[in-house]
Every structure is written in structure tokens, then in C-alpha cells.
Coordinates of C-alpha atoms and ligand atoms in Angstrom, one line a residue:
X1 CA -140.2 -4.3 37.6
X2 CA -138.2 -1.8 34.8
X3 CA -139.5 1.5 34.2
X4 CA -141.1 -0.1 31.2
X5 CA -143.1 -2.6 32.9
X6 CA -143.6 -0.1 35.8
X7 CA -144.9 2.4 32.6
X8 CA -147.3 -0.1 31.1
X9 CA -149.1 -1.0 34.7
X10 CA -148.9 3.2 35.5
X11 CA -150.8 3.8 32.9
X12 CA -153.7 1.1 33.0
X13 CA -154.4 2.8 36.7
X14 CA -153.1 6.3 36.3
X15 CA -154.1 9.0 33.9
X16 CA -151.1 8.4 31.4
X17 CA -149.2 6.7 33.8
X18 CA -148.0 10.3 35.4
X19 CA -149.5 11.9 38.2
X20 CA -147.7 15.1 36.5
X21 CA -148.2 15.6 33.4
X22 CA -145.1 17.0 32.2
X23 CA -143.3 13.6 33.4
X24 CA -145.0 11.8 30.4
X25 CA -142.4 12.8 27.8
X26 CA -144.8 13.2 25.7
X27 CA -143.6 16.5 24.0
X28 CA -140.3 15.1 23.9
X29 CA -141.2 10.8 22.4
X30 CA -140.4 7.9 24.1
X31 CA -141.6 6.5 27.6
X32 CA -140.3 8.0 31.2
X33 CA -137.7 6.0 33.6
X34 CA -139.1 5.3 36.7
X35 CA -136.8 6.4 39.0
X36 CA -135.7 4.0 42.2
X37 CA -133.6 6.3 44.6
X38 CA -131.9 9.8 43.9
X39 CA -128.3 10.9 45.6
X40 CA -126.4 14.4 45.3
X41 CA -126.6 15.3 41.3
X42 CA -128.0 11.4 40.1
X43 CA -131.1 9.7 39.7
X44 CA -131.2 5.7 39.9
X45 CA -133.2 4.6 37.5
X46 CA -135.4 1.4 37.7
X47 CA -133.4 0.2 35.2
X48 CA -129.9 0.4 37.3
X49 CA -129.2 3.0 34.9
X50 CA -127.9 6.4 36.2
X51 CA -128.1 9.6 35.1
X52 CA -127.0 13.4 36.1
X53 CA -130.0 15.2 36.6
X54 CA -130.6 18.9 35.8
X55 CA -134.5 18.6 36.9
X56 CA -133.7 18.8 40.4
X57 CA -137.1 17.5 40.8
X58 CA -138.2 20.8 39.5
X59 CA -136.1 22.9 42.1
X60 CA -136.1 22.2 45.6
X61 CA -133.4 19.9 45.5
X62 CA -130.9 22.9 45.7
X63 CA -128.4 21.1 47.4
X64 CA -128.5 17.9 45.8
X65 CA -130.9 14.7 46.5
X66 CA -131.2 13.3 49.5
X67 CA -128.9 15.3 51.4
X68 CA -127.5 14.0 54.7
X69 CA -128.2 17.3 56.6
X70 CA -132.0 17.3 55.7
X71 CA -132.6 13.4 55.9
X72 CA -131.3 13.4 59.3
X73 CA -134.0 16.8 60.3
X74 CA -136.3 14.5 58.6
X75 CA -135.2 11.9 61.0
X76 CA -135.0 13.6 63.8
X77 CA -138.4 15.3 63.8
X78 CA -140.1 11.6 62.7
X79 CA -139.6 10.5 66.0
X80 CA -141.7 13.0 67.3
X81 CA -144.8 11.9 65.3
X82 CA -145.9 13.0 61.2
X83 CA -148.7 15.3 62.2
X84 CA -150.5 16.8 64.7
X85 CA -153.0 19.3 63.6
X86 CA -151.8 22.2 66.3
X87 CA -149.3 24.4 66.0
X88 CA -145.7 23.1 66.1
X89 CA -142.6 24.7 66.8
X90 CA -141.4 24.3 63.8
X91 CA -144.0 26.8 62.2
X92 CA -142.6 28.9 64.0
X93 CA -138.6 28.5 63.6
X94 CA -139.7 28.2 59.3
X95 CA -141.8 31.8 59.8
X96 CA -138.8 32.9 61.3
X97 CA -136.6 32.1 58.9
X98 CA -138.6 33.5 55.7
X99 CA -138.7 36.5 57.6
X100 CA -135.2 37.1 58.1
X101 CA -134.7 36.6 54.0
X102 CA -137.9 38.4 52.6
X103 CA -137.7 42.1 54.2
X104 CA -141.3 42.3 52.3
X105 CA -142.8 39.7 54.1
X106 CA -143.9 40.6 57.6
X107 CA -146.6 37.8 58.2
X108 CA -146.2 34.4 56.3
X109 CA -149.2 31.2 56.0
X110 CA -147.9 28.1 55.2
X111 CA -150.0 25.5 52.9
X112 CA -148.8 23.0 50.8
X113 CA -147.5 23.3 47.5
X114 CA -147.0 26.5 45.6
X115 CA -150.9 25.7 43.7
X116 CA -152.1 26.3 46.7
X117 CA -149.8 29.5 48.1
X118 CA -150.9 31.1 44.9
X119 CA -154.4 30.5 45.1
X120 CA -154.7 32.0 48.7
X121 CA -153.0 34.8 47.5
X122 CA -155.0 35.6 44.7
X123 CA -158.2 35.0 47.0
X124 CA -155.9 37.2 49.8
X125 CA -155.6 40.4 47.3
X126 CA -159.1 39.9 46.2
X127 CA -160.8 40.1 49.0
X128 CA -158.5 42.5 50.2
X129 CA -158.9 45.5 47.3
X130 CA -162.9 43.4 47.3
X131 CA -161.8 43.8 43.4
X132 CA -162.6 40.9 41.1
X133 CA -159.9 41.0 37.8
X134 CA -156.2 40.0 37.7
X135 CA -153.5 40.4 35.5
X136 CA -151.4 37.6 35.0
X137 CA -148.7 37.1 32.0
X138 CA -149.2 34.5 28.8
X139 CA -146.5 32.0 29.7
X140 CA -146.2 32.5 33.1
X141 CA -147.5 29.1 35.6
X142 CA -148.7 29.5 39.0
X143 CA -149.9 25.9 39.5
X144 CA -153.2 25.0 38.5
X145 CA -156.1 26.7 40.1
X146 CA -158.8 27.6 37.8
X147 CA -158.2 31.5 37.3
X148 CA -155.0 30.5 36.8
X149 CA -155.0 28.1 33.9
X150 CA -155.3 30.7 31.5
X151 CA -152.3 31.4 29.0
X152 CA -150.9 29.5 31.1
X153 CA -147.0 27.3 31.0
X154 CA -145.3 24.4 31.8
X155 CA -147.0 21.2 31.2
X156 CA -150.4 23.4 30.4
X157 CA -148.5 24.9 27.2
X158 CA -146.0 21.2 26.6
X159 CA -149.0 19.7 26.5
X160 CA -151.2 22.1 24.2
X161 CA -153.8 23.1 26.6
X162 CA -152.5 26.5 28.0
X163 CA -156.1 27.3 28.5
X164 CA -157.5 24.3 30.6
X165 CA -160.6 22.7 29.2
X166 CA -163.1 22.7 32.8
X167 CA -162.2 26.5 33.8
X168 CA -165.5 28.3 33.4
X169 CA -165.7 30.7 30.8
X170 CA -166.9 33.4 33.5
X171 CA -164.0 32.6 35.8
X172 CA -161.6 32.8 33.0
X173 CA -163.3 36.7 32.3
X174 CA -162.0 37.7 35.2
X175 CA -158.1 37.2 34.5
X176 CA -156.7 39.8 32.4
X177 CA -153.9 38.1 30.0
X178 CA -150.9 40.1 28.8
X179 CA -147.6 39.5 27.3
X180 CA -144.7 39.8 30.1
X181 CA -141.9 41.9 29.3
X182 CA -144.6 44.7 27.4
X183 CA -144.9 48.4 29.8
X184 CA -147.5 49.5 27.2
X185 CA -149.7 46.6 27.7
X186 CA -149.8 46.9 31.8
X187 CA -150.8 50.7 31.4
X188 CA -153.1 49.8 28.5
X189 CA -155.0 47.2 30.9
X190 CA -155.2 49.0 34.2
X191 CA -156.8 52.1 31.8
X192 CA -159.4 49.6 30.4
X193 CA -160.3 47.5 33.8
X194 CA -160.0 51.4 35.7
X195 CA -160.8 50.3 39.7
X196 CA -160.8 46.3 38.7
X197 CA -157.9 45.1 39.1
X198 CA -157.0 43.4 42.1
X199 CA -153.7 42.1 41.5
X200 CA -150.9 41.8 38.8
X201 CA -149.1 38.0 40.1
X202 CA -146.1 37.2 37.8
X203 CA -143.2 34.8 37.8
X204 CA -140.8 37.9 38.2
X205 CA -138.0 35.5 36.5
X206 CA -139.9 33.1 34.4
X207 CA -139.0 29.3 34.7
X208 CA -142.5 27.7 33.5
X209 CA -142.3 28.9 29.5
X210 CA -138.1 27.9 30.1
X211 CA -136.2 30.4 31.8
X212 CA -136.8 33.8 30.6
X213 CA -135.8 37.3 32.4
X214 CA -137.0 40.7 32.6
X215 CA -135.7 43.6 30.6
X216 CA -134.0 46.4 32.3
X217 CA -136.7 48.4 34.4
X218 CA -139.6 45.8 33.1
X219 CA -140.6 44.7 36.9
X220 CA -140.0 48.2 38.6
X221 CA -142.7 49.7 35.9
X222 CA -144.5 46.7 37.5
X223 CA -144.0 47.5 41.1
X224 CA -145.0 51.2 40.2
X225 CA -148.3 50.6 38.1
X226 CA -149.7 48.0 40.7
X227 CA -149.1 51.2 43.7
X228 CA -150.7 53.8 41.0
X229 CA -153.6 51.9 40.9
X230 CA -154.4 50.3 44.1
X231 CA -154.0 46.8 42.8
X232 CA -151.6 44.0 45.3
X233 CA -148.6 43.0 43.6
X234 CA -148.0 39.1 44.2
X235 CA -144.6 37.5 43.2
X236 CA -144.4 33.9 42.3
X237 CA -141.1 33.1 43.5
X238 CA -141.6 29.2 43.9
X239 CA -139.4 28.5 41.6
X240 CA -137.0 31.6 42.4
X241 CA -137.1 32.2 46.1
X242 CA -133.8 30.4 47.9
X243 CA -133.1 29.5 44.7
X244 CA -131.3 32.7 43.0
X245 CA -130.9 34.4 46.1
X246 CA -131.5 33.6 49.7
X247 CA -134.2 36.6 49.1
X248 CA -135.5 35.5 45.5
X249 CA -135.7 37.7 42.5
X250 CA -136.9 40.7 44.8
X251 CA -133.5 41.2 46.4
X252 CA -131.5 41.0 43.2
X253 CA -133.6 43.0 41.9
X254 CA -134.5 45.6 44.6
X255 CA -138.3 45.5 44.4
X256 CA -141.1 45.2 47.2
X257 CA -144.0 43.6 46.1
X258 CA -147.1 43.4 48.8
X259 CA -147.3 39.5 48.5
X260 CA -145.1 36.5 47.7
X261 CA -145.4 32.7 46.9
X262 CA -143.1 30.6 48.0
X263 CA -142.1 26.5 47.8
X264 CA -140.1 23.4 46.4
X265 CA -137.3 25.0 48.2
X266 CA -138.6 25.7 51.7
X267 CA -139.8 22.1 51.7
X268 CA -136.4 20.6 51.7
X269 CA -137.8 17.9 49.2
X270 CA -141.5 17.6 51.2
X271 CA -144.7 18.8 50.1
X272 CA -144.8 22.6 51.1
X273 CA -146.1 26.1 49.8
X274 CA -146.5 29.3 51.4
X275 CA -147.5 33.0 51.1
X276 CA -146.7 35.5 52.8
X277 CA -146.4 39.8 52.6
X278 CA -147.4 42.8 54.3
X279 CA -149.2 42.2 57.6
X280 CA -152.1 44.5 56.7
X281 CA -152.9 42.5 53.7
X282 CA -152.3 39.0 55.4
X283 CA -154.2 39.6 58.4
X284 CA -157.3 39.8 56.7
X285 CA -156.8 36.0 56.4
X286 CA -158.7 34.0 58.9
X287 CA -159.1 33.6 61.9
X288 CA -158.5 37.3 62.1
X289 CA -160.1 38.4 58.4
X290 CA -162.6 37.6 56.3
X291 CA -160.6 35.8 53.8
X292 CA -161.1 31.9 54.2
X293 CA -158.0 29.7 53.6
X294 CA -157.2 26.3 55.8
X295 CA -155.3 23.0 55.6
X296 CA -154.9 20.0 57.9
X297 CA -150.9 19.0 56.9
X298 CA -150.6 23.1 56.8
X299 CA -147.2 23.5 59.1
X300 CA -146.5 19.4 58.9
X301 CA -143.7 18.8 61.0
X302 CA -141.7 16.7 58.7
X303 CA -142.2 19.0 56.1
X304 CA -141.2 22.2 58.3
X305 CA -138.0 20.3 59.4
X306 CA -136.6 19.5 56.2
X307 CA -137.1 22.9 55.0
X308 CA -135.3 24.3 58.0
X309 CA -132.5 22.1 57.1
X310 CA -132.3 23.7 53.7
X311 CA -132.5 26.9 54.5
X312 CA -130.0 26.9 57.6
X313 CA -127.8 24.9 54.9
X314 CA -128.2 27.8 52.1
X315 CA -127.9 30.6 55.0
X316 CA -124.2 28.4 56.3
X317 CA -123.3 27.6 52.8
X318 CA -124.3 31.2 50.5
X319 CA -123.4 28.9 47.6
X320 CA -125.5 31.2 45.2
X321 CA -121.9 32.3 43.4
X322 CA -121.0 28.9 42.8
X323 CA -123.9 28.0 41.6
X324 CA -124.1 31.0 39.4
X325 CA -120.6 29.5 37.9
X326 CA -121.9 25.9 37.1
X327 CA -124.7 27.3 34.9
X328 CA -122.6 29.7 33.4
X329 CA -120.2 26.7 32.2
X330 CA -123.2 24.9 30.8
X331 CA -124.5 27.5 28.9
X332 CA -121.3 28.9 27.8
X333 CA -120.6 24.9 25.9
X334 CA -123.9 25.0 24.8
X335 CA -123.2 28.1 23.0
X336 CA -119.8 27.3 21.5
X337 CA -121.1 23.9 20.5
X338 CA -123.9 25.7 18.8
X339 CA -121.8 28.1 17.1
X340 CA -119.2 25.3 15.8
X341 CA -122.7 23.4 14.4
X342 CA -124.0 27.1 12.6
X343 CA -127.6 25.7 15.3
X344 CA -129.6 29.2 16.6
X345 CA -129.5 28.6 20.2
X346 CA -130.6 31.1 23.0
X347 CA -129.4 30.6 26.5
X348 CA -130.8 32.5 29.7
X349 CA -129.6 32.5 32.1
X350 CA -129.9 33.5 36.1
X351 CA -127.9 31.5 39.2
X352 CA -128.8 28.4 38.5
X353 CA -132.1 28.5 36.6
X354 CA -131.4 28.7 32.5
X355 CA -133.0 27.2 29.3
X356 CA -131.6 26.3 25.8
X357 CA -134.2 27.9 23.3
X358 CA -133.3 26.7 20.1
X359 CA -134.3 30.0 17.6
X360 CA -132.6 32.7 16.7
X361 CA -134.5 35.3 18.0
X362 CA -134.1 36.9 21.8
X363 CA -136.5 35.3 23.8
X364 CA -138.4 37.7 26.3
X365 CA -141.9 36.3 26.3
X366 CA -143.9 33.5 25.5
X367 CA -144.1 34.6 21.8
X368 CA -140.3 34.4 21.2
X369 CA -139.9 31.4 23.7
X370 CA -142.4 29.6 21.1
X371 CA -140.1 30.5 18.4
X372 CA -137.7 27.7 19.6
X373 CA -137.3 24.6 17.5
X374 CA -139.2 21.9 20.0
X375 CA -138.8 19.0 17.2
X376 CA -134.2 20.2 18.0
X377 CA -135.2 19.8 21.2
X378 CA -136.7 16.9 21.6
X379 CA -133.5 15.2 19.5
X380 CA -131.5 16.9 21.8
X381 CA -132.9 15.5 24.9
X382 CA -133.0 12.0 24.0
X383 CA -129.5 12.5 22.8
X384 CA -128.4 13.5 26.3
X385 CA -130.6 11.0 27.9
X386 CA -129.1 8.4 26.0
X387 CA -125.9 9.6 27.4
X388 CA -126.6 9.6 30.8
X389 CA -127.5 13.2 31.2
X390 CA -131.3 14.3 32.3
X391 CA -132.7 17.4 31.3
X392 CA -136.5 18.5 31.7
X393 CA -138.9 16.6 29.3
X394 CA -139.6 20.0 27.6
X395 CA -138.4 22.6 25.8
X396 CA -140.9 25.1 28.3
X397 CA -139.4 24.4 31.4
X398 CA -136.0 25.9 33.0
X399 CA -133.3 23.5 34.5
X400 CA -132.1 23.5 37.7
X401 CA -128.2 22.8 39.1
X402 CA -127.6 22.2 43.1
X403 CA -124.3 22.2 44.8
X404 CA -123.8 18.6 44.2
X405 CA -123.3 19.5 40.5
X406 CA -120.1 20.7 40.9
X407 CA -116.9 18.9 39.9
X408 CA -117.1 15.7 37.6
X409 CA -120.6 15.8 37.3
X410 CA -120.8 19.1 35.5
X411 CA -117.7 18.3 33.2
X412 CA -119.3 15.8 32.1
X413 CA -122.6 17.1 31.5
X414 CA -120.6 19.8 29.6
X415 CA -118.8 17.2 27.2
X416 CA -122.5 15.1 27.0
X417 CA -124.2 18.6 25.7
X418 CA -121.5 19.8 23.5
X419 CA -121.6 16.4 21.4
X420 CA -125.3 16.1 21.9
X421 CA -125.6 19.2 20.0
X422 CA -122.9 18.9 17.6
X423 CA -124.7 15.3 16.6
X424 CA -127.8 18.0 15.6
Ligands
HOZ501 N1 -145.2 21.9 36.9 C1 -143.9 21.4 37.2 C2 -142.8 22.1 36.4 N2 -143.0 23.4 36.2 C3 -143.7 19.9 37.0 C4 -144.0 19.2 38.2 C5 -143.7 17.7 38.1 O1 -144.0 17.1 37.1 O2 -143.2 17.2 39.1

């Protein structure tokens, strides 16, 4: 079957044929490809068709699809058996290794997939501070928990529900929404919820409203407000950890926080999420704590081997420079091209996360990122698409490079956007 007929059979037996719904295209027209195998920087489509992807399927494929190293630890641990609901070795090699990257984690739970590291978290800080509120930033995405779906990005905000229709209105109450990037506002909201708040959790790089960073100073005020008042802070660095830096956002930029989400990346490709922070906090989890949190593919094998593989390949490899280059080279054509054309076009940029916002003003939070011409983008990708290039299926969501980008792949994914956008 094509990716059509595959479409038209998805969605008479699966809620819009997607079982994500950002992979719809809906924000951007037309019907997804289905796609039939994936190598280095390309997806096969069902079609025969292939196309350089900058999805990355949404980040862990950091050094490229199906890479040999992590298909043979794959291998390797298959013949051992998929599960065994005990401890494993592995568990313990994977603990080891987050360990040795995040100085602020002491003591690390794994689960799996980043929904599910920050829900634990959130139930982790609350039940720690036995404080009910938390702050969490308009734009921002931590997967889709309930007191999470508030404000919220990615597909929530693509697909005009940013506020989740089934979250209680009480459970809702209880998370405190602010703009990111605004000092004032943090201050403002400890002063008004004095003794509430349990935890501030932020994307400390955006990548769910596209890729947005911090001003100067922004997460440090963070980091100090969260200590002056007692309250955990939790960084969602699922999208960022192993990604930017072998010690995510918090080692570039210097900060401690008391509890981190981690996942795509750690997985290798494979179903994972974790959280993880200071041993105090996490060992109020059970079986030593109070705080409830369990899973029966927790520490899968499979999964624990391939994400081994990735992160022994991103500890051998350090390719974070090079992959800081490739971006730069994409968003540096984008730019020109949009200069040439006379098009507003913003470009953030960090390693190898960055968006194309197409506006004219900065974007630094949700408001600003909203600013960006979605009907552009939408042209744009289909433009690209049609040339063989894949970018994310919104403008709301960052795209990721991997290693496998480099060389002929990125040239031409330079030459593909630069006339994409000059055809604007
Ligand atoms: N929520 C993910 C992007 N931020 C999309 C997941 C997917 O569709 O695979």
C-alpha cells in the first residue's frame, strides 16, 4: 500500500489516522507519508520516495537513523530476552552513565517516555515540599499529563487546544501559567501563591513552541527564586539533554536545578524517559518514600542497550561542535535567502535545535513565537517537501540535525531551503 492508501485505512481505525497528533499535517495541508524504513539523514517513504529529514523523529536520532552501532546493542541484548521485570544490568551501566554527564543528578528512575519522567517529577516535588501549585511557562510542553496540558505547545498549540478539553478545571487551578523569558512575572507569582509553590518545571531551551532561548540571566533568576522560596526546580531537558551538550542546557548554561527530565535521546530510538536529581528529593520515591511511581517495561533491556550505544557513541564522538556548524549553515541560507526575498524571518538557534519563525519581531516567548506567519510556513514546508527535504509539520516545533547530516545532505538541504523560500 502508498502512504495514501495506508492514510485512508489509518484513519477509519485510528483517531485521524495518527497516533501523534502533530504527524497529521494538519496545520501544515495535505496528507502525511508513511514512512517504510529510515537510514542516517533519510526517510523511505512508502512511496519509494526519499527525503532528508530534519525531524529526527523528534530528537533522539542524534546520530542519524538506524545507526549500525545501536542496532547491533539492540541485537546483541535481544538475544538475551525483551523483558524481564527485575533489575537488569543495564539499569545500572544507563544510571551510570547519566550520572557521569548531569553533576545535578545523584539518583536517577527510569520510566518510559518523557510524559511520564515529567509527571513523576511533578508528583516527586509535590509530595516532596507536600505543596500543591506549579509554575510552568505558556508555550512550553512536557508531554501530556493533565496538570500539564495547560498553555501548553507542540501539537496542543498546532492543533488549537493548548488547554486540553478533559483536564479538570480544579486540576488545571493548581498550575500557575506565566510567560517564559519575564523575571517580573516569577517574583510576581511566588508573592501571590506565598508557601504554594511546589515547583517551577520549564523547558530551559524551548523546542515545543519552535526553538526559542533564554535571555541573558533569565534561567539563573529562575534557579535563584525557586531556592528563595523553597519550591524544586525541574528541568525538561528531553528534548535538550545529549542533545546540545553531553550535560544538556544546565552545563552550557551553568545552572543546578534539583530535578531533571530526560529522553528520546537516552533511548537510542526506543521507548524511554527518566528523571532523575538530588538524592534527598528522589529518595522519597518508593520503595523508600512515600511518593508512588512504577512501570513494568521501566529499565527494558532493549531500550537500556540502545541508549547505551548512543550515549557511549556521543561520549567517543563529542560531535556537539559539528553539529553546532550544520545548523549554523542552515540558518545562515535561510537568512540570506530571506533577506534577498525582503520575507521577516527569525532563526534560533542552539547546537542542533533551531526554528524558522517567519515575523519580524524577536521571538522570546510564546507571544512573539505566535507572531510568525503559519500560512508562510506551511507554503514553505510543502515547498521543501516537494523537494525532497522534511521539516516538522509545524511551525511550533524545533528541528533537529544528527551527525549523518553532514556533507551532501546538508548542501542540499541548504540549496532546497534557499529556493523554497525565495519561491515565497
Ligand atoms: N510531541 C512531539 C513533538 N514535540 C511529537 C511526537 C510525535 O508526533 O512523534
Amino acid at each position: 500500500m502508498n502512504s495514501e492508501q495506508l492514510f485512508a485505512r489509518a484513519q477509519q481505525l485510528i483517531p485521524g489516522g495518527v497516533n501523534s497528533p502533530v504527524r497529521a499535517f494538519r496545520s501544515v495541508g495535505g496528507a502525511p507519508f508513511f514512512t517504510k524504513s529510515a537510514h542516517g539523514a533519510t526517510l523511505t517513504t512508502a512511496d519509494g520516495r526519499e527525503l532528508i529529514d530534519f525531524v529526527c523523529t523528534w530528537g533522539p536520532a542524534i546520530h542519524g537513523h538506524n545507526h549500525p552501532r545501536i542496532k547491533a546493542a539492540i541485537a546483541a541484548a535481544l538475544e538475551n530476552g525483551t523483558s524481564f521485570g527485575t533489575p537488569n544490568p543495564y539499569e545500572v551501566q544507563m544510571a551510570e552513565l547519566i550520572v557521569k554527564f548531569f553533576p545535578s543528578i545523584q539518583k536517577i528512575r527510569m520510566c518510559n517516555s518523557g510524559t511520564e519522567a515529567t509527571m513523576s517529577a511533578i508528583r516527586l516535588a509535590r509530595g516532596f515540599t507536600r505543596r500543591d501549585k506549579i509554575i510552568k511557562f505558556a508555550g512550553c510542553y512536557h508531554g501530556h499529563s493533565d496538570s500539564l496540558l495547560v498553555a501548553a505547545g507542540s501539537g496542543a498549540l498546532t492543533h488549537g487546544n493548548p488547554d486540553s478539553a478533559g483536564v479538570p478545571a480544579s486540576f488545571a487551578r493548581e498550575t500557575v501559567v506565566l510567560p517564559y523569558n519575564d523575571t517580573a512575572a516569577i517574583d510576581a507569582a511566588f508573592a501571590a501563591n506565598s508557601g504554594q509553590i511546589a515547583c517551577i518545571i520549564l523547558e530551559p531551551y524551548i523546542g515545543n513552541v519552535g526553538f526559542i532561548k533564554p535571555d541573558a540571566g533569565y534561567l539563573q533568576h529562575v534557579r535563584k527564586a525557586c531556592t528563595a522560596n523553597g519550591a524544586v526546580l525541574i528541568f525538561d531537558e528531553v528534548m535538550t539533554g545529549f542533545r546540545l551538550a553531553r550535560g544538556g542546557v544546565q552545563e552550557i548554561e551553568k545552572i543546578t536545578p534539583d530535578l531533571t527530565c530526560l529522553g528520546k535521546i537516552i533511548g537510542g530510538g526506543l521507548p524511554v524517559g527518566a528523571f532523575g536529581g538530588r538524592a534527598e528529593i528522589m529518595d522519597q520515591l518508593a520503595p523508600l518514600g512515600p511518593v508512588y511511581q512504577a512501570g513494568t517495561l521501566s529499565g527494558n533491556p532493549l531500550a537500556m542497550a540502545a541508549g547505551i550505544a548512543s550515549l557511549q557513541l556521543l561520549e567517543e564522538l563529542n560531535p556537539y561542535a559539528k553539529l553546532d556548524a550544520l545548523a549554523r549553515k542552515i540558518c545562515a541560507a535561510a537568512l540570506a535567502a530571506a533577506k534577498t526575498k525582503g520575507i521577516p524571518l527569525q532563526a534560533p538557534q542552539a547546537g542542533s535545535m533551531f526554528s524558522l519563525f517567519f515575523t519580524a519581531m524577536p521571538v522570546r516567548d510564546m507571544a512573539s513565537a505566535l507572531t510568525s506567519d503559519a500560512k508562510i510556513f506551511a507554503n514553505f514546508f510543502n515547498v521543501c517537501l516537494a523537494a525532497g527535504v522534511y521539516l516538522p509539520p509545524s511551525a511550533y516545533e524545533s528541528w533537529f540535525l544528527s551527525t549523518a547530516h553532514a556533507g551532501a545532505g546538508i548542501d542540499r538541504a541548504c540549496e532546497v531551503i534557499t529556493s523554497g523560500i525565495q519561491s515565497l
